[in-house]
XYZ file of C-alpha atoms in Angstrom:
767
model
C -95.954 -20.273 84.710
C -94.250 -23.695 82.611
C -95.957 -23.473 78.874
C -98.718 -26.607 77.640
C -96.008 -27.513 74.013
C -99.648 -29.290 72.708
C -101.420 -26.575 73.658
C -99.147 -24.216 71.942
C -97.700 -26.274 69.041
C -101.776 -27.245 68.150
C -103.510 -29.610 66.433
C -100.503 -31.004 63.680
C -100.598 -33.184 62.219
C -97.247 -34.099 61.810
C -94.468 -33.141 65.165
C -93.136 -29.042 65.000
C -90.954 -27.523 67.392
C -90.352 -24.860 68.437
C -87.613 -21.943 67.842
C -87.161 -18.164 68.622
C -85.247 -17.021 65.295
C -85.462 -13.836 63.295
C -87.164 -14.094 59.187
C -83.507 -13.866 57.410
C -82.813 -17.488 59.799
C -86.378 -18.497 59.345
C -85.937 -18.096 55.189
C -82.177 -20.384 55.582
C -83.619 -22.826 57.862
C -86.486 -23.818 55.317
C -84.147 -23.883 52.129
C -81.808 -26.091 54.699
C -84.518 -28.079 55.436
C -85.214 -28.589 51.416
C -81.962 -29.315 50.471
C -82.077 -26.722 47.127
C -78.989 -28.575 44.970
C -77.543 -25.130 44.438
C -77.753 -21.736 45.559
C -76.991 -18.555 43.124
C -76.003 -15.198 46.130
C -74.050 -12.076 46.750
C -74.368 -10.341 49.954
C -76.406 -6.886 50.465
C -77.825 -6.377 53.468
C -80.231 -7.339 54.554
C -80.709 -10.429 53.402
C -77.132 -10.977 53.147
C -78.114 -13.465 56.210
C -79.890 -15.798 54.804
C -76.623 -16.853 52.938
C -74.414 -16.564 55.856
C -76.350 -19.118 57.624
C -76.561 -21.020 55.166
C -73.047 -21.162 54.961
C -73.260 -21.699 59.640
C -75.093 -24.837 58.643
C -73.298 -25.809 55.372
C -69.944 -26.255 57.427
C -70.926 -28.333 59.763
C -72.776 -31.052 56.888
C -76.320 -30.022 57.256
C -77.291 -29.614 54.283
C -76.591 -30.476 50.559
C -76.481 -26.757 49.074
C -74.221 -26.130 46.828
C -73.698 -22.341 47.451
C -72.113 -21.096 44.725
C -70.550 -17.134 45.720
C -70.779 -14.681 42.085
C -69.203 -10.927 41.875
C -72.989 -9.705 41.319
C -76.876 -9.377 41.746
C -76.792 -9.829 38.046
C -74.552 -13.003 38.098
C -76.111 -14.362 40.746
C -78.946 -14.608 38.862
C -77.092 -15.595 36.176
C -76.482 -18.362 38.579
C -79.667 -19.140 39.378
C -81.413 -19.090 36.206
C -78.376 -21.728 34.875
C -79.173 -24.056 37.526
C -82.819 -23.964 37.207
C -82.465 -25.003 33.187
C -80.207 -27.479 34.277
C -83.087 -29.367 36.058
C -82.532 -28.553 40.308
C -84.197 -26.799 43.389
C -82.861 -23.794 43.048
C -82.667 -20.545 45.751
C -81.166 -16.772 46.598
C -82.180 -14.146 48.513
C -80.879 -10.642 48.253
C -83.255 -6.596 47.851
C -82.908 -3.688 46.727
C -80.600 -2.797 44.602
C -79.294 -5.775 44.288
C -82.801 -7.168 43.280
C -82.902 -4.079 40.275
C -78.908 -5.612 39.306
C -80.454 -8.988 38.573
C -83.593 -6.601 37.307
C -83.454 -7.908 34.028
C -82.900 -11.436 34.710
C -86.250 -11.417 35.512
C -88.692 -12.030 32.948
C -86.265 -14.585 31.335
C -86.451 -16.298 34.404
C -90.832 -16.932 34.636
C -90.886 -15.734 30.530
C -88.865 -19.107 29.936
C -91.303 -21.810 32.503
C -88.341 -22.194 34.825
C -89.787 -22.579 38.478
C -87.145 -21.070 41.539
C -87.123 -19.325 44.533
C -86.303 -15.982 46.034
C -86.112 -14.197 48.754
C -86.884 -10.104 48.683
C -86.052 -9.228 51.695
C -87.321 -6.041 51.235
C -85.021 -2.174 51.665
C -84.998 1.204 50.539
C -83.399 1.669 46.522
C -81.217 3.999 46.410
C -81.046 7.288 45.915
C -79.556 8.156 48.240
C -78.229 4.859 49.624
C -80.792 3.758 52.205
C -80.300 0.544 53.787
C -83.064 0.079 55.425
C -86.919 -1.590 54.713
C -89.447 0.035 52.608
C -91.515 -1.813 49.807
C -89.435 0.298 47.251
C -87.159 -2.935 45.325
C -90.310 -4.757 45.698
C -92.998 -3.282 43.773
C -89.972 -2.805 41.304
C -91.478 -7.159 40.713
C -94.886 -7.064 40.271
C -94.169 -6.799 36.752
C -91.568 -9.659 36.142
C -94.176 -12.210 35.553
C -93.095 -13.972 39.270
C -95.603 -14.928 42.011
C -95.291 -12.501 45.009
C -96.243 -14.455 48.447
C -95.435 -12.077 51.961
C -94.595 -12.702 55.601
C -95.638 -10.515 58.029
C -93.694 -12.118 60.617
C -91.044 -14.429 60.935
C -93.452 -17.294 60.873
C -94.804 -16.565 57.739
C -91.280 -16.506 56.120
C -90.633 -20.152 57.391
C -93.795 -20.752 55.930
C -94.092 -19.085 52.907
C -90.641 -21.095 51.552
C -92.458 -24.139 51.577
C -95.558 -22.917 50.231
C -94.015 -21.689 47.714
C -91.174 -24.271 45.491
C -94.448 -26.047 45.631
C -96.460 -23.984 43.965
C -93.850 -23.069 41.936
C -93.100 -26.969 41.181
C -97.149 -27.628 40.240
C -97.997 -28.368 36.789
C -100.613 -25.427 36.525
C -97.853 -23.125 37.195
C -94.296 -23.980 36.622
C -93.058 -19.912 37.248
C -90.269 -18.441 39.975
C -92.346 -17.001 42.928
C -90.068 -15.013 44.939
C -91.349 -14.417 48.703
C -91.220 -11.371 50.201
C -90.103 -9.823 53.715
C -90.218 -6.554 55.143
C -85.585 -6.014 56.032
C -84.408 -5.158 59.455
C -88.368 -5.427 60.760
C -88.287 -8.548 60.061
C -85.374 -10.365 58.617
C -83.504 -9.576 62.072
C -85.931 -9.049 63.940
C -86.466 -12.472 66.298
C -89.812 -14.137 66.721
C -91.223 -17.848 68.119
C -91.776 -19.721 64.889
C -92.763 -23.758 64.772
C -91.043 -26.013 62.254
C -91.746 -29.206 60.460
C -89.117 -30.953 63.227
C -88.423 -33.986 60.464
C -87.555 -32.893 56.488
C -89.128 -36.273 56.141
C -92.406 -34.080 56.719
C -90.734 -31.232 54.790
C -89.844 -33.250 51.774
C -93.446 -35.126 52.146
C -95.626 -31.593 51.756
C -93.401 -30.227 49.224
C -93.653 -33.643 47.252
C -90.773 -35.476 44.961
C -90.303 -33.105 42.135
C -91.808 -33.275 39.228
C -91.083 -35.208 35.751
C -91.028 -35.080 32.916
C -90.004 -31.232 32.019
C -87.109 -31.124 29.645
C -84.129 -30.243 31.552
C -80.321 -28.542 29.169
C -78.528 -32.224 30.240
C -81.182 -34.806 29.318
C -78.504 -36.079 26.140
C -81.702 -38.370 24.585
C -83.607 -34.669 24.314
C -82.168 -32.027 23.175
C -83.356 -28.480 23.999
C -82.506 -25.055 22.912
C -83.647 -23.050 26.055
C -84.723 -19.110 25.179
C -84.829 -18.736 21.177
C -85.198 -15.877 19.614
C -89.067 -15.789 19.381
C -91.472 -14.314 16.633
C -95.250 -12.408 16.931
C -97.789 -14.518 17.076
C -95.748 -16.984 18.617
C -93.993 -14.406 20.720
C -97.689 -12.664 22.462
C -98.517 -16.593 22.725
C -96.025 -17.106 25.133
C -96.854 -14.375 26.971
C -100.344 -15.440 27.232
C -99.607 -18.709 28.753
C -97.285 -17.498 31.204
C -100.304 -15.125 31.392
C -102.459 -18.011 32.836
C -99.962 -19.039 34.320
C -99.685 -16.125 37.143
C -103.078 -16.229 37.283
C -104.034 -20.492 37.720
C -100.515 -19.537 40.500
C -103.811 -18.291 42.811
C -105.927 -20.850 42.672
C -103.118 -23.702 42.739
C -101.830 -21.045 46.454
C -104.977 -21.815 47.780
C -105.635 -25.340 47.196
C -101.804 -25.457 48.704
C -102.288 -23.401 51.702
C -105.596 -25.204 52.599
C -103.255 -28.380 53.089
C -100.627 -26.886 54.031
C -103.130 -25.585 57.322
C -103.709 -29.250 57.839
C -100.360 -30.257 58.275
C -99.351 -27.277 60.870
C -102.541 -25.328 61.770
C -101.709 -22.615 60.091
C -103.498 -20.779 57.892
C -102.558 -17.700 55.298
C -105.818 -17.516 52.736
C -105.211 -15.562 50.469
C -106.370 -11.531 51.574
C -105.475 -11.764 56.790
C -109.112 -9.750 56.440
C -109.250 -8.774 60.139
C -112.516 -7.470 61.541
C -114.241 -6.755 58.161
C -117.645 -8.183 58.889
C -119.394 -4.759 59.312
C -116.328 -2.552 59.194
C -117.632 0.946 57.629
C -113.468 2.188 56.724
C -110.412 0.032 57.188
C -107.082 0.576 55.556
C -105.014 -1.374 53.573
C -101.731 -1.947 54.505
C -99.108 -5.180 54.059
C -96.067 -7.181 55.758
C -94.753 -6.080 59.024
C -97.073 -2.961 59.159
C -99.830 -5.243 58.804
C -99.901 -6.319 62.491
C -99.790 -3.583 64.519
C -102.802 -1.740 62.747
C -104.927 -4.674 64.736
C -104.475 -3.376 67.604
C -105.127 -0.063 66.586
C -108.128 -2.346 65.153
C -109.829 -2.915 68.352
C -108.284 0.127 69.467
C -111.132 2.046 67.789
C -113.267 -1.164 68.121
C -113.858 -0.243 71.672
C -115.029 2.984 70.753
C -117.652 1.753 68.679
C -116.290 2.653 65.169
C -116.789 -0.401 63.646
C -112.874 -0.603 61.503
C -111.172 -2.957 60.032
C -107.271 -4.484 57.769
C -106.449 -5.658 54.949
C -103.760 -7.259 54.817
C -102.223 -9.927 51.423
C -100.357 -13.028 51.473
C -99.989 -12.761 47.110
C -100.015 -9.221 45.601
C -99.077 -11.422 41.619
C -101.382 -12.803 40.748
C -103.217 -9.607 42.576
C -107.057 -10.274 44.252
C -108.607 -7.966 42.940
C -111.938 -9.505 43.182
C -111.331 -10.786 47.103
C -110.440 -6.879 47.439
C -113.289 -5.801 45.968
C -115.142 -8.599 47.954
C -113.927 -7.043 51.080
C -114.800 -3.883 51.065
C -117.881 -4.024 49.767
C -119.570 -2.833 52.738
C -117.294 -0.548 53.578
C -117.582 3.069 53.059
C -113.581 5.151 53.367
C -110.825 2.607 53.273
C -106.497 3.895 53.648
C -103.709 2.200 51.477
C -100.844 2.468 52.913
C -97.828 1.667 50.241
C -94.314 2.236 51.461
C -93.213 3.054 48.413
C -94.441 6.039 46.154
C -95.253 4.467 41.665
C -93.754 8.672 41.769
C -96.254 10.651 39.739
C -98.672 8.297 39.627
C -100.867 9.280 42.613
C -100.550 6.655 44.776
C -98.422 3.364 45.531
C -99.067 0.276 43.032
C -101.142 -0.476 45.530
C -103.293 1.476 46.100
C -103.470 2.512 42.296
C -104.667 -1.862 42.299
C -107.162 -1.772 44.408
C -109.251 1.317 42.683
C -109.077 -0.190 39.517
C -110.587 -3.189 41.372
C -112.947 -1.276 42.603
C -114.082 -0.157 39.360
C -113.443 -3.156 37.570
C -115.820 -4.774 40.304
C -118.762 -2.141 39.889
C -118.001 -0.580 43.564
C -118.457 3.177 42.890
C -119.037 3.433 46.764
C -115.865 2.393 48.007
C -113.902 6.236 48.893
C -109.781 5.652 48.719
C -107.736 7.214 49.937
C -103.786 6.900 49.862
C -100.729 7.933 51.493
C -96.800 6.872 51.550
C -95.442 6.435 54.763
C -92.655 4.234 56.528
C -89.604 4.968 53.588
C -86.509 4.009 54.439
C -86.789 2.243 57.566
C -89.295 4.605 59.218
C -90.861 2.998 61.932
C -94.495 2.002 61.540
C -96.609 2.725 65.358
C -99.633 2.644 66.843
C -100.480 6.844 66.197
C -99.583 6.147 62.535
C -102.236 2.987 61.907
C -104.913 6.334 64.263
C -104.392 8.104 61.562
C -104.132 6.654 58.490
C -107.964 5.711 60.655
C -108.556 8.864 60.994
C -107.882 9.725 57.190
C -110.537 6.804 56.626
C -113.072 8.620 59.702
C -112.657 12.187 57.839
C -113.907 11.275 54.489
C -116.726 9.310 56.118
C -118.041 11.662 57.813
C -117.960 14.838 55.042
C -118.517 12.294 52.122
C -115.804 13.593 50.774
C -111.431 13.167 49.980
C -110.391 16.251 50.519
C -106.377 15.341 50.309
C -106.840 11.417 47.832
C -103.110 11.631 48.220
C -100.201 12.057 51.035
C -96.813 11.035 52.272
C -97.484 10.346 56.231
C -95.045 10.924 58.320
C -92.584 13.395 56.242
C -91.345 16.887 58.041
C -92.065 19.944 55.435
C -88.813 21.635 54.795
C -87.897 24.736 56.521
C -85.019 26.491 54.339
C -84.208 28.365 58.010
C -83.162 24.838 58.971
C -81.427 23.858 55.691
C -77.398 22.561 56.118
C -74.430 24.463 56.003
C -71.055 24.670 55.386
C -69.269 23.077 58.136
C -65.196 22.295 56.538
C -64.355 25.464 54.161
C -62.842 24.541 51.261
C -59.006 23.516 51.621
C -56.320 25.825 49.773
C -54.746 25.018 46.372
C -51.791 26.006 47.593
C -51.887 24.187 51.027
C -52.396 21.705 49.158
C -49.813 22.128 46.185
C -46.784 21.563 48.475
C -44.134 21.583 44.753
C -42.408 19.040 47.723
C -42.974 16.431 45.322
C -41.362 16.290 42.072
C -41.992 14.045 39.254
C -39.749 13.363 35.991
C -40.056 11.142 32.913
C -36.929 9.238 31.929
C -36.427 9.335 27.898
C -34.727 6.260 28.042
C -36.477 4.480 30.739
C -39.657 5.350 29.602
C -40.756 5.358 33.179
C -41.154 8.361 35.655
C -38.278 9.922 38.764
C -39.767 10.527 41.926
C -39.010 12.889 44.129
C -40.312 13.393 47.497
C -39.114 15.198 50.598
C -38.900 13.047 54.505
C -42.271 12.557 55.464
C -42.894 14.959 57.936
C -42.458 17.599 55.895
C -45.292 16.366 54.559
C -47.610 16.278 58.142
C -48.977 20.098 57.119
C -50.370 18.728 53.890
C -54.116 18.426 55.012
C -56.523 15.521 55.208
C -58.769 15.350 52.515
C -60.677 13.740 54.413
C -61.852 15.297 58.695
C -61.902 13.866 61.325
C -65.323 12.522 63.136
C -65.847 9.855 61.156
C -67.848 7.075 62.050
C -64.945 3.352 61.111
C -63.929 0.880 63.702
C -61.061 1.460 65.749
C -58.106 0.418 63.773
C -59.824 0.676 60.705
C -56.741 0.490 58.239
C -58.813 2.544 55.552
C -58.170 6.115 55.990
C -54.473 5.862 57.623
C -53.444 4.587 53.671
C -55.662 6.389 51.979
C -54.726 9.710 53.481
C -50.964 8.583 52.950
C -51.504 7.350 49.523
C -53.509 11.262 49.077
C -49.715 12.509 50.781
C -48.844 12.028 47.302
C -51.222 14.105 45.636
C -50.012 17.378 44.677
C -53.279 19.845 44.246
C -57.389 19.455 43.742
C -59.280 16.249 43.726
C -62.244 15.024 42.858
C -64.133 11.156 44.233
C -65.675 8.993 43.941
C -66.392 6.247 45.952
C -67.906 2.638 45.777
C -70.415 1.937 48.601
C -67.821 0.059 50.710
C -66.962 1.525 54.948
C -65.135 4.261 53.407
C -68.897 5.713 51.782
C -70.607 5.344 54.769
C -68.827 5.959 57.457
C -67.469 9.810 55.560
C -71.273 9.847 54.789
C -74.434 10.844 57.173
C -76.564 13.314 56.117
C -76.932 15.732 57.140
C -72.869 15.324 57.422
C -69.609 14.483 55.816
C -66.429 14.418 56.216
C -65.097 14.717 53.233
C -63.463 18.090 52.437
C -62.543 17.332 48.643
C -65.517 17.133 45.922
C -67.124 13.510 47.000
C -69.342 11.512 44.338
C -70.791 8.129 45.589
C -73.417 5.930 42.522
C -73.339 1.655 43.767
C -70.790 -0.795 43.930
C -71.087 -1.698 39.869
C -70.719 1.410 38.417
C -68.212 3.345 40.566
C -66.153 3.366 37.343
C -68.301 4.074 34.751
C -70.125 7.068 36.232
C -66.481 9.268 36.917
C -65.771 7.792 33.479
C -68.043 10.288 33.131
C -66.980 12.884 35.191
C -63.142 13.106 33.849
C -64.466 13.552 30.245
C -67.522 16.166 31.521
C -65.136 18.110 32.269
C -62.361 18.235 29.617
C -65.118 18.692 27.812
C -66.837 21.182 30.082
C -62.706 23.014 29.620
C -62.284 22.572 26.188
C -66.022 25.141 25.928
C -64.520 27.325 28.250
C -67.657 26.374 29.855
C -64.985 26.086 33.515
C -63.345 29.669 33.404
C -65.282 31.334 35.958
C -63.850 28.393 38.696
C -60.409 29.166 37.681
C -60.283 25.472 37.930
C -56.295 24.426 38.278
C -54.334 22.006 34.927
C -53.628 19.696 38.128
C -57.128 17.982 38.944
C -57.047 14.621 39.688
C -60.314 12.586 39.853
C -59.961 9.254 42.047
C -62.042 5.609 42.429
C -61.664 4.668 46.216
C -63.173 1.135 46.030
C -62.746 -1.999 48.699
C -65.845 -3.863 50.286
C -65.109 -6.380 47.676
C -65.709 -3.462 45.293
C -63.510 -4.584 42.591
C -65.650 -8.153 42.153
C -68.975 -6.332 41.359
C -67.537 -3.463 39.550
C -65.058 -5.237 37.968
C -66.828 -4.650 34.192
C -67.254 -1.027 34.026
C -63.434 -1.034 35.697
C -61.636 -2.886 32.483
C -64.153 -0.755 30.055
C -62.888 1.961 32.089
C -59.124 1.056 31.636
C -59.714 -0.156 28.232
C -60.870 2.809 27.313
C -58.267 4.793 28.940
C -60.016 8.170 30.717
C -57.712 10.086 33.250
C -58.526 9.084 36.047
C -57.244 6.875 39.286
C -59.086 3.844 40.132
C -56.927 2.741 44.018
C -59.018 -0.070 45.602
C -58.572 -0.557 49.763
C -58.313 -3.976 49.868
C -59.371 -5.305 53.340
C -60.549 -9.822 51.943
C -64.216 -9.042 52.104
C -67.393 -7.126 51.894
C -66.199 -6.143 55.719
C -68.780 -3.318 55.040
C -72.136 -5.923 54.842
C -70.546 -8.437 57.196
C -67.102 -10.004 56.175
C -68.556 -11.701 54.005
C -66.374 -13.263 51.063
C -65.364 -11.786 49.169
C -63.043 -12.694 45.037
C -60.151 -11.093 46.880
C -59.939 -13.301 50.287
C -57.336 -15.609 49.869
C -57.845 -19.466 50.658
C -58.517 -20.817 53.109
C -58.914 -17.805 55.157
C -62.734 -17.753 56.879
C -65.732 -15.080 56.774
C -69.226 -15.233 57.711
C -70.088 -16.342 53.894
C -66.651 -19.034 54.695
C -67.007 -20.085 57.979
C -64.952 -23.048 59.877
C -67.171 -26.439 61.125
C -66.217 -30.146 60.392
C -66.987 -30.143 56.379
C -65.020 -27.257 55.812
C -62.374 -25.202 56.313
C -62.070 -20.899 54.890
C -62.796 -19.945 51.556
C -62.524 -22.859 48.942
C -60.854 -20.900 46.010
C -58.088 -18.662 46.066
C -58.153 -15.014 45.599
C -58.356 -12.541 42.772
C -55.041 -11.041 41.216
C -57.454 -7.460 40.448
C -54.266 -5.819 39.761
C -52.680 -8.273 37.419
C -55.878 -8.465 35.463
C -55.495 -4.575 35.448
C -52.006 -4.838 34.193
C -53.673 -6.809 31.372
C -55.229 -3.927 29.622
C -52.401 -2.553 28.981
C -52.733 0.687 31.264
C -50.499 3.295 31.796
C -49.475 2.352 35.241
C -50.805 -0.233 38.150
C -49.272 -0.511 41.365
C -49.729 -2.177 44.987
C -48.739 -0.557 48.707
C -48.879 -0.998 52.283
C -48.677 1.959 54.892
C -46.093 -0.211 56.573
C -43.896 0.642 53.572
C -44.559 5.298 53.336
C -42.805 6.177 51.424
C -42.920 3.777 48.624
C -46.506 3.916 48.524
C -46.472 8.198 48.409
C -43.785 7.282 45.661
C -46.794 4.903 44.088
C -49.082 8.014 44.304
C -46.782 10.622 43.612
C -46.784 8.310 40.084
C -50.660 7.722 39.748
C -51.733 11.063 39.393
C -48.520 11.937 36.866
C -49.651 9.733 34.183
C -53.396 10.299 34.931
C -53.571 13.860 34.304
C -50.914 13.345 31.545
C -51.561 9.538 29.741
C -55.003 7.868 31.270
C -55.770 5.427 33.706
C -53.969 4.322 36.596
C -54.811 1.278 39.197
C -53.720 0.863 42.280
C -54.091 -1.688 44.685
C -53.175 -1.398 49.161
C -53.589 -3.673 51.371
C -55.984 -2.814 54.456
C -56.525 -4.102 57.942
C -59.589 -5.199 59.329
C -59.226 -5.548 63.035
C -63.505 -6.489 63.970
C -63.554 -8.545 60.665
C -60.790 -9.925 60.541
C -60.145 -10.446 64.333
C -57.500 -8.702 65.242
C -56.307 -6.454 68.003
C -56.555 -2.786 66.904
C -53.378 -1.214 66.776
C -52.021 -4.106 64.816
C -52.769 -2.924 61.300
C -49.846 -1.721 60.014
C -47.851 -5.510 61.530
C -49.962 -6.944 60.522
C -50.384 -5.734 56.507
C -46.347 -6.053 56.781
C -46.304 -9.279 57.391
C -48.308 -9.696 54.536
C -45.776 -7.796 52.256
C -42.563 -9.641 53.859
C -44.633 -13.327 53.836
C -44.930 -12.729 49.971
C -48.533 -12.664 50.111
C -49.802 -9.030 49.001
C -46.290 -8.285 46.783
C -45.085 -4.300 46.352
C -44.093 -3.655 43.093
C -45.358 -1.887 39.957
C -46.092 -2.366 36.192
C -45.411 0.906 33.775
C -46.162 0.762 30.410
C -46.276 -2.948 30.607
C -42.571 -3.067 31.980
C -42.893 -5.302 35.892
C -40.522 -3.821 38.788
C -40.661 -5.203 42.617
C -40.097 -2.803 44.958
C -39.790 -3.987 47.644
C -37.885 -8.047 48.049
C -37.906 -9.584 51.246
C -35.475 -11.483 50.201
C -33.543 -8.915 49.193
C -33.367 -7.347 53.028
C -33.639 -10.553 54.490
C -37.016 -9.741 55.837
C -38.972 -12.671 54.400
C -40.833 -14.320 56.976
C -43.081 -17.835 56.699
C -46.964 -17.347 55.360
C -48.287 -19.120 58.589
C -46.081 -15.438 60.741
C -48.687 -13.986 58.960
C -51.765 -16.330 59.115
C -50.849 -16.823 63.077
C -51.310 -12.078 63.466
C -55.324 -13.040 63.535
C -58.001 -14.560 64.823
C -59.729 -15.378 61.100
C -56.980 -17.624 60.188
C -55.177 -18.809 63.309
C -57.341 -22.072 62.072
C -54.886 -22.667 59.863
C -52.578 -23.197 61.540
C -53.798 -26.342 63.142
C -52.929 -29.940 61.600
C -56.592 -30.278 60.473
C -56.294 -28.068 57.831
C -52.523 -28.662 56.604
C -54.188 -29.611 53.415
C -55.809 -25.859 53.429
C -52.557 -23.737 54.693
C -50.713 -26.497 51.328
C -52.546 -25.659 49.532
C -52.675 -21.281 50.298
C -48.167 -21.239 50.666
C -48.239 -23.246 47.047
C -49.929 -20.243 45.308
C -48.838 -17.910 46.932
C -45.307 -18.571 46.724
C -46.343 -19.527 42.258
C -47.874 -15.811 42.313
C -44.516 -14.266 44.038
C -41.933 -17.022 41.121
C -44.332 -15.259 38.485
C -43.439 -11.906 39.402
C -39.706 -12.105 40.230
C -39.791 -13.709 36.738
C -41.348 -10.395 35.681
C -38.928 -7.564 37.708
C -36.686 -10.131 35.050
C -38.171 -9.623 31.653
C -39.616 -6.515 30.085
C -42.014 -8.840 28.087
C -43.879 -10.931 29.515
C-alpha cells in the first residue's frame, strides 16, 4: 500500500522530511542542523555515537562544529564550560559514570548562568559495571540546577534538542539544559522520525543567538567569571538561579506551543494518557511510558479505569500538574528506574508524594516500585503488574508493600557461584629460571632468561574462554609479559576490552586476584592496595595468609586509559609506589567502538576521526606516554612488543624487580586490534613488528633516567619505510593515496623526529 507522505507529515507549517534513525543519530542530526560552535566530548557507551555521527558528517563538510576530544568527561565538561563563557553555542553528550565524572562542573555551569545543551543518554552507574540503560545517572542531575527535558523515543530526542537550545538561551532562563533519553532503548533503536527539511527553518525557530550578555571575549567589557562570593551575595545568586529554573517551566510551555504550531508535534509538560476519569494510574518516564499505554488500553477493555502519566520535563518538577492529574485517582504506582538508596523509594516517587502533600491531596495512595535497572527490559506484563499493585490497594483500601523492587530475583544460597579455577600453585609460578641481579658499576639490572620454550609450562594468568575478538593482541601480549613475572600477583584492570571480555558475572577468566576500577582512577586505587599490603604486613595482620615477599602488584590499562587515567598515574609515579603500570596500546578506545584516543597516530581512521572530503583521519599527533612517565623519574620505564618476545620477557623481569625493591614501573606494549585496525586476524604479530621496524614504536628502556634502545632496526638493516607499516591496516591505507600526502609527510617527519631524539638520549645519559 502506498504511503501518503502529506498525511504522514501532518499539517506542519514548515517543510519536513521523514528519516528512519536512532536516538543518538537524531541528537547528532539536530546538533548539525543547529551548527553549534563547539562540542567537547569523551567516548562512553551508549552516548558515544553522538560524537561519532557528528564527526562523520564533519568529515564530509556537513557542519562547522569544532569537535574537541577531551582527556576525560571532566575535561570535556571543562571544554564546554570554557567555550560557553566565550559566547558561543555549545553541545555535549555523555552517560553514566562519565556524567558523574563531570558532575562537579555541572553546578558551576548553571550557577554562573552560561547556556549550553547536554544530551544524557541514560545508563546504569557502576558498580558493578553495567553499560545498559536505567536512570541512576539522571537522578544525580536533579540537584545541579539544569532544566531537564525527557525523551521517550528518537522523535522526541530530535525535537527536544531543538527546543532545549531555545529554552537555554531565553532571557528569562539563561541556564544550561539537559536532554535525557534512555540508553540503548532509545539511543540505538531506529524509529521513523520527522525532521525539519531545511536548516534555515531550524535557525529561524531557535532564533539568532541573543546579544547583550557578557562573555570572556569582549575586550571592551572585561568580566570576572566565577568569583569567590560570600554571604549574602551567594544566597542572592542562588535565589536568582532558582527563579530562572522555575521560569523554565513557563518558557518551555511557550516554546513547545510554538513548536507544535510549526511541526504538529506537541510536548506538554505532562504526557497524560486516558487520565480524564482514571481511578488507577502508573507513572513512568521515557521509553517505558510508551509501552504502558498499551496496558492502559487493555485494562480499559476490561472496564478498569486506568491511565498513565509521563513527564516531558522533570526539572523544574511539574508538581502542580501532577497533583492536578492525580486529584481523582485512588492509587498510583510510580516506577523509578533508579533507587534513592535508603529513601524508601526512587526520586520520582518521593517528589510525587511531596507534590500531593503540598497541594493538599491526602487521598491518592502512592506505591513505589524500582524496576528496569541495568537495562532490564520492561514488557507489557510488567506494566500489568505495576497496575495490579494500584488495583489491589484500591480494593483493600491500603497499601500492603509501599516500597519494593519489581523484577528482581531473590537470591538462593544453593545457587551461589562456585569456584571453577583453582588458585595457581606458588611453586609453578616461581620457576627459578629467571634471574635478576643489580650491576653495582652501571646501576642497571642484569637479567638472564632461559629459552622461551622453557617457560611454556608456566601457568597462564588468564584462563581460556574469554570473549576477545579473533586476533586480539591483548592476551598474547599480556601473557608474554607475565612469563617474565615470577610468583603471585594482584592485578587491577582499568575499564577496557581486557576487563570486559574476561569478566562477566558469575564467571571470570582471571586466575589471580583481580580488581576493577574506572578508567580514571585505577592507579590511585592500586596505590591504596599496595600501601595497605605493606602496612598490614608490617603489623603482622597477614601472617595467617602465608603471603610471600615477592607479591607483585600490576595495573593493566589500555583502550585509551592513559588519557583519562593520566593524572592519577602521574600521581602514583610521583609517590613512587611499588607497583607496575602496564599499558596495552591498541591506539584507540576499542571497547566503546574504536574512537580516537590520544595514542591514536596522526592520520589514522577511527570512528571519531573519519576520512572524507574535508577530513583525513586524526588531525594531531599521538601521545608518547612512555616519555611522559619517564619524566616523573620513576626507576624503570620500558616499551615492548610480542614480535620481540625475549626483549619483552627480560623487561618484565626487570619491572618486577624494580616494583618489589624500588618503586613504580611503567611499561607500554603495542598490541594489534584486527577488528578496528581493519587487518587480518592472523597478521597481528607481523603488524606490530612492522611498527617497531619502521621506528614508529621503538623498543627501549629508561633505567634510573638512562635511556637504552634495546632493539635498533637500523643497526640490523631491518628498518622499513613507515608507509610499509601503514599498508598493512585498512585504517591507514588511505594515507598512501596522493590526496593525503600532507598528512603522511607530517606523520613521517614526527616519527623520524622522535626516533632521532631517542637515539640522542641513548647516546647521552644526561638527556
